[in-house]
């Protein structure tokens, strides 16, 4: 039984880092691809493209941050309770799934913004603001993980 | 603050008009109100020429960038050159370059085809052919080429490449050999001729590039020509915006002038006897916006402009968003070491390298760096090192301090068991004290216990008790959020009073009273300042009073039933909206925490390097520098964007900010 708790806990941590990491990779690649296209049309706005491409990278960091907060509690061992294990698994699911989807969706907003800038529209500021909308939910998931870790 | 504007309508006699426009342009304060007009051919041509100048300048700038600094310093200040002639020259060069490159591509192809055959004399081949001896050129892949062919047929292998064999067959005109290889047409141009043509275009390209470099060094001439042309276009637009009255004898022109500059124009008009009417803006006027803020708030104007300028009737929020933005940036970056790095680098750059025009931006970054230092100290993070958990030790001096801080003697005696014990983290220290005296007493004297414990680093003893732990940082983010939301509501009420009247602000003020009242009464009761019973009646009174304001003054311009219905809808919007807005501020905490964690991890990994002999310390330092630079860059991006969102979404929404103002652009040289 103790082993099941440890397995569940590590499953939670894996989901946390894995899913958010995948989300951020896909999100940043979307920005990167759009940048390559936009560079053909307007190559003097690389700074804007790069900043927008980097935005979906944060979810992966939240995933890692969540992993760190829980891992540094030092409670994942044979003597841990099933409740603690389920709490960690829940945190992993929350942060992992929300991070995954929000990063990909954020990447889409950024890629559209990059296309638009490439076509000569001055929408850098607007895209930045709109792109952080989906990120809020990854932030809330991270805060949730933090609150869960406080109660472990 | 938005600079007050005055609307001027000028009536000018047609013979005076050109002179009038020239002088108005010299004074350079009138923002002309453009009327719809049909673009003339000249205007269209000038606009396309302006585009040509812009693209030429950007191409030449790139060229300058790629050249070394020697050429760059050769920037000419001699503006006597004719910009248009230079533009023509530039276009010629561009066309030549394009033509040459096309030729070179084609020649390259031909060269590739001819090169395997080497240099031969085409005339001799032709004359031999006339004398009954013809040459046929073949190419075959190495696999297909059979060496016995050389004995079977009169062929001569000319050359071989990695995959193909090139050979020539010589035959009398009557003979006709069949060989299983691809016959190709005899190239009509010799290798030498092709090479010389190729070299010609290469050399010409060198000349053209040299010419373009020379043009790049005269970029100032292009800039001047572009500015002059821009002036001409503005002039043309102003003329087209002029209304012609009285059989085209009187010209009517309208424009906006900042109140403080209006005398210069009216004095001139009085002098040359031009009739004008000046009036204050009316509600329906689309007044151009000129902001005038104090030195500090002015730095944040570019941030406000990222969203939109305010309309003339609104209050300019730049000065009010500035302190919030600064603190929020600091909160999100949240590392005093990073703040110090930013401040030091920017200060150095500003003092020794920066051009005057970017200095305001650098000053803004200095403020952001200072805010980061402040917030980094509040959360106790310096380059990822946590100052909070730096060892806790109670000794006899601590006990004396506790006694002098009015902590009862019986509590002090209870903790004698943990005197001399060392605890690594604040949590462990508090857990030990809770074990000794219980949670209630710890809560009562928490501050005294924090101040009395000695850190492993004596430098921290004086301020470590002020550092907030992560739970408190979480709460602080929400407190900042609540404060900014309420502040925004205050701005909304002020806007209502400015734009309409006090009655229209009652609903917003009621909301503010309700929220603040609930925080004080219910929050106070929850924190134990009041008993629950004692706040019941005041809460009802609060709900009643603010409810009347919210429901019956929601829209004073409508009748009471519509206002009531709108009030109900408003309650729904507010109840869901404020909660969502408040949660949004959690990002301040989350970004700060994730940044701090990354910094900490960099330190942890770097420390591992120290165990390597000899190279360890060097790797340690290199890893720290690279790691923290990356974390800093990543965190700065988030720390800039997220406060932007809080400003433009949460703050602007609660302030009722609409925006959409157009910038004041005077007609000038």
CSV table of C-alpha atoms in Angstrom, one decimal, chain A residues 5-137:
chain,number,residue,atom,x,y,z
A,5,UNK,CA,1.2,6.0,-2.4
A,6,UNK,CA,4.8,6.7,-3.6
A,7,UNK,CA,3.9,5.6,-7.2
A,8,UNK,CA,0.8,7.9,-7.2
A,9,UNK,CA,2.9,10.8,-5.9
A,10,UNK,CA,5.6,10.4,-8.5
A,11,UNK,CA,2.9,10.1,-11.2
A,12,UNK,CA,1.6,13.5,-10.1
A,13,UNK,CA,5.1,15.0,-10.3
A,14,UNK,CA,5.7,13.4,-13.7
A,15,UNK,CA,2.4,14.8,-15.1
A,16,UNK,CA,3.2,18.2,-13.7
A,17,UNK,CA,6.6,18.5,-15.4
A,18,UNK,CA,5.8,16.4,-18.5
A,19,UNK,CA,2.5,18.0,-19.6
A,20,UNK,CA,3.5,21.6,-18.9
A,21,UNK,CA,6.8,21.0,-20.6
A,22,UNK,CA,5.1,19.6,-23.7
A,23,UNK,CA,2.7,22.5,-23.8
A,24,UNK,CA,5.5,25.0,-23.6
A,25,UNK,CA,7.5,23.3,-26.2
A,26,UNK,CA,4.6,23.2,-28.6
A,27,UNK,CA,3.6,26.8,-27.8
A,28,UNK,CA,7.1,28.2,-28.3
A,29,UNK,CA,7.5,26.2,-31.6
A,30,UNK,CA,4.3,27.8,-32.9
A,31,UNK,CA,5.8,31.2,-32.2
A,32,UNK,CA,9.1,30.1,-33.8
A,33,UNK,CA,7.4,28.8,-36.9
A,34,UNK,CA,5.4,32.0,-37.3
A,35,UNK,CA,8.6,34.0,-36.8
A,36,UNK,CA,10.4,32.3,-39.6
A,37,UNK,CA,7.5,33.1,-42.0
A,38,UNK,CA,7.2,36.7,-40.8
A,39,UNK,CA,10.9,37.3,-41.2
A,40,UNK,CA,10.5,37.0,-44.9
A,41,UNK,CA,8.1,39.9,-45.0
A,42,UNK,CA,9.5,42.1,-42.2
A,43,UNK,CA,12.9,41.2,-40.8
A,44,UNK,CA,13.4,44.3,-38.6
A,45,UNK,CA,10.9,43.2,-36.0
A,46,UNK,CA,12.8,40.1,-34.7
A,47,UNK,CA,12.8,41.5,-31.2
A,48,UNK,CA,9.0,41.6,-31.0
A,49,UNK,CA,8.8,38.1,-32.6
A,50,UNK,CA,11.2,36.7,-30.1
A,51,UNK,CA,9.4,38.1,-27.1
A,52,UNK,CA,6.1,36.8,-28.3
A,53,UNK,CA,7.5,33.4,-29.1
A,54,UNK,CA,9.0,33.1,-25.6
A,55,UNK,CA,5.7,33.8,-23.8
A,56,UNK,CA,4.3,30.3,-23.9
A,57,UNK,CA,7.6,29.1,-22.2
A,58,UNK,CA,6.4,30.0,-18.7
A,59,UNK,CA,4.0,27.1,-18.3
A,60,UNK,CA,6.9,24.7,-18.3
A,61,UNK,CA,8.5,26.7,-15.6
A,62,UNK,CA,5.4,26.6,-13.5
A,63,UNK,CA,5.4,22.8,-13.9
A,64,UNK,CA,8.9,22.7,-12.7
A,65,UNK,CA,8.2,25.2,-9.9
A,66,UNK,CA,5.3,23.0,-8.8
A,67,UNK,CA,7.5,19.9,-8.8
A,68,UNK,CA,10.1,21.7,-6.8
A,69,UNK,CA,7.7,23.0,-4.1
A,70,UNK,CA,6.3,19.5,-3.6
A,71,UNK,CA,9.5,17.6,-3.9
A,72,UNK,CA,11.3,19.9,-1.5
A,73,UNK,CA,8.7,19.0,1.2
A,74,UNK,CA,10.6,15.7,1.4
A,75,UNK,CA,7.4,13.8,2.2
A,76,UNK,CA,7.4,11.3,-0.6
A,77,UNK,CA,8.5,8.1,1.1
A,78,UNK,CA,7.2,4.8,2.2
A,79,UNK,CA,5.6,6.3,5.4
A,80,UNK,CA,3.5,8.9,3.5
A,81,UNK,CA,-0.3,8.7,3.7
A,82,UNK,CA,-2.6,7.9,0.8
A,83,UNK,CA,-4.3,11.3,1.2
A,84,UNK,CA,-1.0,13.1,0.7
A,85,UNK,CA,-0.3,10.9,-2.4
A,86,UNK,CA,-3.7,11.7,-3.9
A,87,UNK,CA,-3.2,15.4,-3.2
A,88,UNK,CA,0.1,15.4,-5.1
A,89,UNK,CA,-1.5,13.4,-8.0
A,90,UNK,CA,-4.4,16.0,-8.1
A,91,UNK,CA,-1.9,18.8,-8.1
A,92,UNK,CA,-0.1,17.1,-11.0
A,93,UNK,CA,-3.2,16.7,-13.0
A,94,UNK,CA,-4.4,20.2,-12.4
A,95,UNK,CA,-1.1,21.9,-13.2
A,96,UNK,CA,-0.2,19.5,-16.0
A,97,UNK,CA,-3.4,19.7,-18.0
A,98,UNK,CA,-4.1,23.4,-17.5
A,99,UNK,CA,-0.4,24.2,-18.4
A,100,UNK,CA,-0.5,21.9,-21.4
A,101,UNK,CA,-3.6,23.4,-23.0
A,102,UNK,CA,-3.0,27.0,-22.0
A,103,UNK,CA,0.6,27.0,-23.4
A,104,UNK,CA,-0.6,25.7,-26.8
A,105,UNK,CA,-3.5,28.1,-27.0
A,106,UNK,CA,-1.2,30.9,-25.9
A,107,UNK,CA,1.2,29.9,-28.6
A,108,UNK,CA,-1.6,30.3,-31.2
A,109,UNK,CA,-2.4,33.8,-30.0
A,110,UNK,CA,1.3,34.7,-30.2
A,111,UNK,CA,1.7,33.1,-33.7
A,112,UNK,CA,-1.2,35.1,-35.0
A,113,UNK,CA,0.3,38.3,-33.5
A,114,UNK,CA,3.6,37.5,-35.1
A,115,UNK,CA,1.9,37.0,-38.5
A,116,UNK,CA,0.1,40.3,-38.1
A,117,UNK,CA,3.3,42.2,-37.2
A,118,UNK,CA,5.0,40.6,-40.2
A,119,UNK,CA,2.2,42.0,-42.4
A,120,UNK,CA,2.8,45.4,-41.1
A,121,UNK,CA,0.2,45.8,-38.4
A,122,UNK,CA,1.4,47.5,-35.2
A,123,UNK,CA,-0.1,45.0,-32.7
A,124,UNK,CA,2.9,44.0,-30.5
A,125,UNK,CA,1.5,45.5,-27.3
A,126,UNK,CA,-2.0,44.2,-28.0
A,127,UNK,CA,-0.8,40.7,-28.7
A,128,UNK,CA,1.3,40.7,-25.5
A,129,UNK,CA,-1.8,41.6,-23.4
A,130,UNK,CA,-4.1,39.1,-25.1
A,131,UNK,CA,-1.5,36.4,-25.0
A,132,UNK,CA,-1.3,36.5,-21.2
A,133,UNK,CA,-5.0,35.9,-20.9
A,134,UNK,CA,-4.8,32.1,-21.1
A,135,UNK,CA,-1.7,32.1,-18.9
A,136,UNK,CA,-3.7,33.3,-15.9
A,137,UNK,CA,-5.2,29.9,-15.6
